[in-house]
PDB file of C-alpha atoms and ligand atoms in Angstrom:
ATOM      1  CA  UNK V   1     -21.050  -0.258 -10.082  1.00 93.00           C
ATOM      2  CA  UNK V   2     -19.857   3.315 -10.302  1.00 96.00           C
ATOM      3  CA  UNK V   3     -16.303   4.025  -9.304  1.00 97.00           C
ATOM      4  CA  UNK V   4     -13.832   6.879  -9.314  1.00 98.00           C
ATOM      5  CA  UNK V   5     -10.176   6.353 -10.185  1.00 98.00           C
ATOM      6  CA  UNK V   6      -8.106   8.907  -8.364  1.00 98.00           C
ATOM      7  CA  UNK V   7      -4.396   9.636  -8.612  1.00 97.00           C
ATOM      8  CA  UNK V   8      -1.846  12.105  -9.955  1.00 96.00           C
ATOM      9  CA  UNK V   9      -1.076  12.403 -13.670  1.00 94.00           C
ATOM     10  CA  UNK V  10       0.797   9.285 -14.733  1.00 93.00           C
ATOM     11  CA  UNK V  11      -0.601   7.100 -11.931  1.00 95.00           C
ATOM     12  CA  UNK V  12      -2.110   4.723 -14.493  1.00 95.00           C
ATOM     13  CA  UNK V  13      -5.794   5.696 -14.226  1.00 96.00           C
ATOM     14  CA  UNK V  14      -6.411   5.460 -17.977  1.00 95.00           C
ATOM     15  CA  UNK V  15      -4.682   2.082 -18.277  1.00 95.00           C
ATOM     16  CA  UNK V  16      -6.656   0.620 -15.377  1.00 97.00           C
ATOM     17  CA  UNK V  17      -9.917   2.131 -16.643  1.00 97.00           C
ATOM     18  CA  UNK V  18      -9.505   0.317 -19.971  1.00 97.00           C
ATOM     19  CA  UNK V  19      -8.888  -3.005 -18.178  1.00 96.00           C
ATOM     20  CA  UNK V  20     -11.935  -2.499 -15.960  1.00 95.00           C
ATOM     21  CA  UNK V  21     -14.125  -1.655 -18.965  1.00 95.00           C
ATOM     22  CA  UNK V  22     -13.316  -5.062 -20.439  1.00 93.00           C
ATOM     23  CA  UNK V  23     -13.584  -7.098 -17.236  1.00 93.00           C
ATOM     24  CA  UNK V  24     -16.644  -5.542 -15.636  1.00 93.00           C
ATOM     25  CA  UNK V  25     -18.558  -4.076 -18.594  1.00 93.00           C
ATOM     26  CA  UNK V  26     -18.215  -0.587 -17.193  1.00 95.00           C
ATOM     27  CA  UNK V  27     -17.917   2.601 -19.236  1.00 97.00           C
ATOM     28  CA  UNK V  28     -14.869   4.861 -18.818  1.00 98.00           C
ATOM     29  CA  UNK V  29     -15.716   8.551 -18.637  1.00 98.00           C
ATOM     30  CA  UNK V  30     -12.461  10.469 -18.981  1.00 97.00           C
ATOM     31  CA  UNK V  31     -12.891  14.231 -18.788  1.00 98.00           C
ATOM     32  CA  UNK V  32      -9.355  14.617 -20.202  1.00 97.00           C
ATOM     33  CA  UNK V  33     -10.318  12.541 -23.290  1.00 96.00           C
ATOM     34  CA  UNK V  34     -13.547  14.532 -23.717  1.00 97.00           C
ATOM     35  CA  UNK V  35     -11.621  17.802 -23.550  1.00 97.00           C
ATOM     36  CA  UNK V  36      -9.005  16.567 -26.028  1.00 96.00           C
ATOM     37  CA  UNK V  37     -11.860  15.648 -28.406  1.00 96.00           C
ATOM     38  CA  UNK V  38     -13.183  19.222 -28.055  1.00 97.00           C
ATOM     39  CA  UNK V  39      -9.717  20.592 -28.808  1.00 96.00           C
ATOM     40  CA  UNK V  40      -9.383  18.337 -31.867  1.00 95.00           C
ATOM     41  CA  UNK V  41     -12.803  19.413 -33.153  1.00 97.00           C
ATOM     42  CA  UNK V  42     -11.770  23.074 -32.933  1.00 96.00           C
ATOM     43  CA  UNK V  43     -14.956  23.964 -31.024  1.00 97.00           C
ATOM     44  CA  UNK V  44     -15.160  27.164 -29.019  1.00 95.00           C
ATOM     45  CA  UNK V  45     -14.840  25.163 -25.799  1.00 95.00           C
ATOM     46  CA  UNK V  46     -11.882  23.287 -27.273  1.00 96.00           C
ATOM     47  CA  UNK V  47     -10.077  26.498 -28.139  1.00 96.00           C
ATOM     48  CA  UNK V  48     -10.530  27.863 -24.612  1.00 95.00           C
ATOM     49  CA  UNK V  49      -9.676  24.528 -22.999  1.00 97.00           C
ATOM     50  CA  UNK V  50      -6.436  24.020 -24.917  1.00 96.00           C
ATOM     51  CA  UNK V  51      -4.786  27.074 -23.420  1.00 95.00           C
ATOM     52  CA  UNK V  52      -5.720  26.022 -19.881  1.00 97.00           C
ATOM     53  CA  UNK V  53      -4.693  22.407 -20.434  1.00 97.00           C
ATOM     54  CA  UNK V  54      -1.345  23.406 -21.922  1.00 95.00           C
ATOM     55  CA  UNK V  55      -0.647  25.386 -18.747  1.00 95.00           C
ATOM     56  CA  UNK V  56      -1.557  22.363 -16.643  1.00 95.00           C
ATOM     57  CA  UNK V  57      -4.422  24.226 -14.945  1.00 97.00           C
ATOM     58  CA  UNK V  58      -7.979  23.056 -14.384  1.00 98.00           C
ATOM     59  CA  UNK V  59     -10.970  23.820 -16.588  1.00 98.00           C
ATOM     60  CA  UNK V  60     -13.712  25.616 -14.584  1.00 98.00           C
ATOM     61  CA  UNK V  61     -15.896  23.285 -12.517  1.00 98.00           C
ATOM     62  CA  UNK V  62     -19.228  24.282 -14.173  1.00 97.00           C
ATOM     63  CA  UNK V  63     -17.963  23.293 -17.635  1.00 97.00           C
ATOM     64  CA  UNK V  64     -16.680  19.933 -16.417  1.00 98.00           C
ATOM     65  CA  UNK V  65     -19.784  19.161 -14.371  1.00 98.00           C
ATOM     66  CA  UNK V  66     -22.029  19.960 -17.386  1.00 96.00           C
ATOM     67  CA  UNK V  67     -19.909  17.685 -19.546  1.00 96.00           C
ATOM     68  CA  UNK V  68     -20.324  14.777 -17.129  1.00 97.00           C
ATOM     69  CA  UNK V  69     -24.019  15.494 -16.570  1.00 96.00           C
ATOM     70  CA  UNK V  70     -24.559  15.101 -20.303  1.00 93.00           C
ATOM     71  CA  UNK V  71     -23.100  11.585 -20.218  1.00 94.00           C
ATOM     72  CA  UNK V  72     -24.685   9.897 -17.204  1.00 95.00           C
ATOM     73  CA  UNK V  73     -27.909   8.935 -18.993  1.00 92.00           C
ATOM     74  CA  UNK V  74     -26.265   7.503 -22.084  1.00 94.00           C
ATOM     75  CA  UNK V  75     -27.145   3.836 -22.687  1.00 94.00           C
ATOM     76  CA  UNK V  76     -23.480   2.788 -22.625  1.00 94.00           C
ATOM     77  CA  UNK V  77     -23.310   4.041 -19.026  1.00 94.00           C
ATOM     78  CA  UNK V  78     -26.157   1.847 -17.819  1.00 93.00           C
ATOM     79  CA  UNK V  79     -23.794  -0.994 -16.824  1.00 93.00           C
ATOM     80  CA  UNK V  80     -21.811   1.299 -14.538  1.00 95.00           C
ATOM     81  CA  UNK V  81     -19.223   4.021 -14.870  1.00 97.00           C
ATOM     82  CA  UNK V  82     -15.524   4.501 -14.200  1.00 98.00           C
ATOM     83  CA  UNK V  83     -14.845   8.178 -13.617  1.00 98.00           C
ATOM     84  CA  UNK V  84     -11.287   8.838 -14.791  1.00 98.00           C
ATOM     85  CA  UNK V  85      -9.814  12.264 -14.057  1.00 97.00           C
ATOM     86  CA  UNK V  86     -13.057  13.465 -12.494  1.00 98.00           C
ATOM     87  CA  UNK V  87     -13.730  14.795  -9.878  1.00 98.00           C
ATOM     88  CA  UNK V  88     -10.610  16.945  -9.510  1.00 98.00           C
ATOM     89  CA  UNK V  89     -11.894  19.442  -6.917  1.00 98.00           C
ATOM     90  CA  UNK V  90     -14.062  19.176  -3.813  1.00 97.00           C
ATOM     91  CA  UNK V  91     -16.774  21.199  -5.604  1.00 98.00           C
ATOM     92  CA  UNK V  92     -16.769  18.681  -8.466  1.00 98.00           C
ATOM     93  CA  UNK V  93     -16.981  15.830  -5.928  1.00 97.00           C
ATOM     94  CA  UNK V  94     -20.013  17.431  -4.282  1.00 96.00           C
ATOM     95  CA  UNK V  95     -21.651  18.049  -7.668  1.00 97.00           C
ATOM     96  CA  UNK V  96     -21.060  14.399  -8.608  1.00 97.00           C
ATOM     97  CA  UNK V  97     -22.592  13.211  -5.331  1.00 96.00           C
ATOM     98  CA  UNK V  98     -25.752  15.229  -6.060  1.00 96.00           C
ATOM     99  CA  UNK V  99     -25.980  14.053  -9.676  1.00 97.00           C
ATOM    100  CA  UNK V 100     -25.552  10.402  -8.733  1.00 96.00           C
ATOM    101  CA  UNK V 101     -28.096  10.674  -5.960  1.00 95.00           C
ATOM    102  CA  UNK V 102     -30.592  12.337  -8.285  1.00 95.00           C
ATOM    103  CA  UNK V 103     -30.114   9.592 -10.878  1.00 93.00           C
ATOM    104  CA  UNK V 104     -30.238   6.767  -8.328  1.00 92.00           C
ATOM    105  CA  UNK V 105     -26.729   5.633  -9.295  1.00 92.00           C
ATOM    106  CA  UNK V 106     -24.841   5.144  -6.021  1.00 92.00           C
ATOM    107  CA  UNK V 107     -21.075   5.476  -5.871  1.00 95.00           C
ATOM    108  CA  UNK V 108     -19.490   2.081  -5.190  1.00 94.00           C
ATOM    109  CA  UNK V 109     -16.164   3.515  -4.110  1.00 94.00           C
ATOM    110  CA  UNK V 110     -13.143   5.616  -4.869  1.00 96.00           C
ATOM    111  CA  UNK V 111      -9.936   3.849  -5.837  1.00 97.00           C
ATOM    112  CA  UNK V 112      -6.888   5.934  -5.002  1.00 97.00           C
ATOM    113  CA  UNK V 113      -3.845   4.833  -6.993  1.00 97.00           C
ATOM    114  CA  UNK V 114      -0.932   5.757  -4.752  1.00 97.00           C
ATOM    115  CA  UNK V 115       2.369   6.409  -6.528  1.00 96.00           C
ATOM    116  CA  UNK V 116       5.676   7.922  -5.622  1.00 93.00           C
ATOM    117  CA  UNK V 117       5.978  11.314  -7.364  1.00 89.00           C
ATOM    118  CA  UNK V 118       9.581  10.657  -8.351  1.00 88.00           C
ATOM    119  CA  UNK V 119       8.546   7.967 -10.848  1.00 92.00           C
ATOM    120  CA  UNK V 120       6.000  10.188 -12.589  1.00 92.00           C
ATOM    121  CA  UNK V 121       8.548  12.081 -14.696  1.00 89.00           C
ATOM    122  CA  UNK V 122      10.047   8.749 -15.749  1.00 91.00           C
ATOM    123  CA  UNK V 123       6.579   7.436 -16.682  1.00 89.00           C
ATOM    124  CA  UNK V 124       5.837  10.617 -18.609  1.00 89.00           C
ATOM    125  CA  UNK V 125       8.999  10.197 -20.676  1.00 90.00           C
ATOM    126  CA  UNK V 126       8.050   6.577 -21.379  1.00 91.00           C
ATOM    127  CA  UNK V 127       4.572   7.699 -22.494  1.00 88.00           C
ATOM    128  CA  UNK V 128       6.090  10.277 -24.861  1.00 91.00           C
ATOM    129  CA  UNK V 129       8.526   7.710 -26.315  1.00 93.00           C
ATOM    130  CA  UNK V 130       5.788   5.108 -26.800  1.00 92.00           C
ATOM    131  CA  UNK V 131       3.515   7.619 -28.560  1.00 91.00           C
ATOM    132  CA  UNK V 132       6.354   8.634 -30.851  1.00 92.00           C
ATOM    133  CA  UNK V 133       7.237   5.009 -31.627  1.00 95.00           C
ATOM    134  CA  UNK V 134       3.594   4.249 -32.435  1.00 94.00           C
ATOM    135  CA  UNK V 135       3.497   7.279 -34.753  1.00 94.00           C
ATOM    136  CA  UNK V 136       0.875   8.907 -32.500  1.00 92.00           C
ATOM    137  CA  UNK V 137       0.707  12.567 -31.649  1.00 88.00           C
ATOM    138  CA  UNK V 138       2.267  13.439 -28.281  1.00 90.00           C
ATOM    139  CA  UNK V 139      -0.177  15.248 -25.967  1.00 88.00           C
ATOM    140  CA  UNK V 140       0.697  18.934 -25.863  1.00 90.00           C
ATOM    141  CA  UNK V 141       0.539  18.875 -22.034  1.00 92.00           C
ATOM    142  CA  UNK V 142       2.903  15.893 -21.843  1.00 90.00           C
ATOM    143  CA  UNK V 143       6.167  17.670 -21.124  1.00 90.00           C
ATOM    144  CA  UNK V 144       8.165  18.092 -17.930  1.00 89.00           C
ATOM    145  CA  UNK V 145       7.243  21.752 -17.361  1.00 89.00           C
ATOM    146  CA  UNK V 146       3.506  21.187 -17.638  1.00 92.00           C
ATOM    147  CA  UNK V 147       3.794  18.023 -15.544  1.00 92.00           C
ATOM    148  CA  UNK V 148       5.233  20.127 -12.694  1.00 92.00           C
ATOM    149  CA  UNK V 149       2.164  22.402 -12.812  1.00 94.00           C
ATOM    150  CA  UNK V 150      -0.200  19.445 -13.115  1.00 95.00           C
ATOM    151  CA  UNK V 151       1.354  17.863 -10.011  1.00 94.00           C
ATOM    152  CA  UNK V 152       1.064  21.097  -8.077  1.00 96.00           C
ATOM    153  CA  UNK V 153      -2.577  21.412  -9.119  1.00 97.00           C
ATOM    154  CA  UNK V 154      -3.108  17.800  -8.028  1.00 96.00           C
ATOM    155  CA  UNK V 155      -1.573  18.467  -4.593  1.00 96.00           C
ATOM    156  CA  UNK V 156      -3.445  21.735  -4.008  1.00 97.00           C
ATOM    157  CA  UNK V 157      -6.829  21.203  -5.640  1.00 98.00           C
ATOM    158  CA  UNK V 158      -7.391  17.485  -6.144  1.00 98.00           C
ATOM    159  CA  UNK V 159      -5.757  15.850  -3.093  1.00 96.00           C
ATOM    160  CA  UNK V 160      -8.302  17.563  -0.758  1.00 96.00           C
ATOM    161  CA  UNK V 161     -10.966  15.242  -2.170  1.00 96.00           C
ATOM    162  CA  UNK V 162      -9.136  12.313  -0.518  1.00 96.00           C
ATOM    163  CA  UNK V 163     -10.223  13.244   3.036  1.00 95.00           C
ATOM    164  CA  UNK V 164     -13.668  14.092   1.615  1.00 93.00           C
ATOM    165  CA  UNK V 165     -14.200  10.513   0.442  1.00 94.00           C
ATOM    166  CA  UNK V 166     -12.278   9.009   3.374  1.00 92.00           C
ATOM    167  CA  UNK V 167     -14.692  10.611   5.791  1.00 88.00           C
ATOM    168  CA  UNK V 168     -17.541   8.976   3.900  1.00 82.00           C
ATOM    169  CA  UNK V 169     -15.767   5.592   4.208  1.00 84.00           C
ATOM    170  CA  UNK V 170     -15.606   5.246   0.426  1.00 90.00           C
ATOM    171  CA  UNK V 171     -11.844   5.316  -0.153  1.00 94.00           C
ATOM    172  CA  UNK V 172      -9.823   2.265  -1.201  1.00 95.00           C
ATOM    173  CA  UNK V 173      -6.067   2.673  -1.662  1.00 96.00           C
ATOM    174  CA  UNK V 174      -4.025   0.576  -4.071  1.00 97.00           C
ATOM    175  CA  UNK V 175      -0.268   0.449  -4.487  1.00 96.00           C
ATOM    176  CA  UNK V 176       0.289   2.105  -7.865  1.00 96.00           C
ATOM    177  CA  UNK V 177       4.014   1.290  -7.818  1.00 95.00           C
ATOM    178  CA  UNK V 178       3.198  -2.360  -8.513  1.00 96.00           C
ATOM    179  CA  UNK V 179       2.933  -3.801 -12.037  1.00 96.00           C
ATOM    180  CA  UNK V 180      -0.104  -3.010 -14.208  1.00 96.00           C
ATOM    181  CA  UNK V 181      -1.415  -6.567 -13.655  1.00 97.00           C
ATOM    182  CA  UNK V 182      -0.903  -6.360  -9.917  1.00 97.00           C
ATOM    183  CA  UNK V 183      -2.657  -2.992  -9.635  1.00 97.00           C
ATOM    184  CA  UNK V 184      -5.531  -4.420 -11.710  1.00 97.00           C
ATOM    185  CA  UNK V 185      -5.749  -7.385  -9.319  1.00 97.00           C
ATOM    186  CA  UNK V 186      -5.897  -5.107  -6.276  1.00 97.00           C
ATOM    187  CA  UNK V 187      -8.727  -3.094  -7.857  1.00 96.00           C
ATOM    188  CA  UNK V 188     -10.598  -6.228  -8.936  1.00 95.00           C
ATOM    189  CA  UNK V 189     -10.381  -7.585  -5.382  1.00 94.00           C
ATOM    190  CA  UNK V 190     -11.981  -4.390  -4.114  1.00 92.00           C
ATOM    191  CA  UNK V 191     -14.714  -4.394  -6.765  1.00 91.00           C
ATOM    192  CA  UNK V 192     -15.582  -8.044  -6.161  1.00 89.00           C
ATOM    193  CA  UNK V 193     -15.912  -7.462  -2.428  1.00 87.00           C
ATOM    194  CA  UNK V 194     -18.016  -4.363  -3.122  1.00 83.00           C
ATOM    195  CA  UNK V 195     -20.221  -6.399  -5.478  1.00 79.00           C
ATOM    196  CA  UNK V 196     -20.651  -9.110  -2.841  1.00 77.00           C
ATOM    197  CA  UNK V 197     -21.492  -6.604  -0.082  1.00 75.00           C
TER     198      UNK V 197
HETATM  199  P1  LIG U   1      -6.092  14.143 -17.964  1.00 95.34           P
HETATM  200  O1  LIG U   1      -6.152  13.532 -19.316  1.00 95.34           O
HETATM  201  O2  LIG U   1      -7.092  13.579 -17.015  1.00 95.34           O
HETATM  202  O3  LIG U   1      -4.680  14.143 -17.387  1.00 95.34           O
HETATM  203  O4  LIG U   1      -6.502  15.685 -18.130  1.00 95.34           O
HETATM  204  C1  LIG U   1      -5.751  16.566 -18.945  1.00 95.34           C
HETATM  205  C2  LIG U   1      -6.105  18.012 -18.607  1.00 95.34           C
HETATM  206  O5  LIG U   1      -7.502  18.242 -18.863  1.00 95.34           O
HETATM  207  C3  LIG U   1      -5.905  18.416 -17.158  1.00 95.34           C
HETATM  208  O6  LIG U   1      -4.562  18.792 -16.868  1.00 95.34           O
HETATM  209  C4  LIG U   1      -6.884  19.601 -17.043  1.00 95.34           C
HETATM  210  O7  LIG U   1      -6.359  20.752 -17.658  1.00 95.34           O
HETATM  211  C5  LIG U   1      -8.061  19.124 -17.887  1.00 95.34           C
HETATM  212  N1  LIG U   1      -9.032  18.344 -17.075  1.00 95.34           N
HETATM  213  C6  LIG U   1      -9.315  17.013 -17.181  1.00 95.34           C
HETATM  214  N2  LIG U   1     -10.250  16.639 -16.295  1.00 95.34           N
HETATM  215  C7  LIG U   1     -10.557  17.746 -15.583  1.00 95.34           C
HETATM  216  C8  LIG U   1     -11.429  18.005 -14.488  1.00 95.34           C
HETATM  217  N3  LIG U   1     -12.163  17.021 -13.921  1.00 95.34           N
HETATM  218  N4  LIG U   1     -11.492  19.268 -14.010  1.00 95.34           N
HETATM  219  C9  LIG U   1     -10.766  20.275 -14.548  1.00 95.34           C
HETATM  220  N5  LIG U   1      -9.907  20.103 -15.575  1.00 95.34           N
HETATM  221  C10 LIG U   1      -9.790  18.861 -16.093  1.00 95.34           C
END
């Protein structure tokens, strides 16, 4: 099974991806995590990416698509993939379609986690507090100003992929305002029916 988790920043994609990894033996591919690893390593890409990420903008499509292309054949991806934070533009979605077709890895579906934007600032502040309490570093793009830009980017550049997948009959919406367990149950229900189909 290969699925995409789609939703605005703070929708809970990362949390659900981790749960799905455990339950279904899938591999989470988070482009945000990969980019943060580049930033931490101080690589040339990391240095360029940090500035863009701190503004809340998107990294150019070619860079992201190359990053994903380099992962699809890894052995840990053979049991299926959860794409988390990718694709974020229609061009990325089209590139993913071609890559998956070429590799004979069909897309099982796209799970859209639907949340009310007003709770996202609240969730962001919770995430910051929890990181601080755990003695972890707070993400440099986790602040209210950058969140505003990230939401605008989501509305303008990422949301257009919703009709793209809807028209292909691949979209499944879940209520992201529910509890973590309840959202996980909704997604599991979808995956089980997709597995049975
Ligand atoms: P995330 O951890 O998914 O919220 O991503 C953090 C930041 O990394 C985003 O705000 C973007 O700047 C960048 N990023 C992550 N994934 C992508 C992507 N698929 N396309 C472009 N930029 C991305």
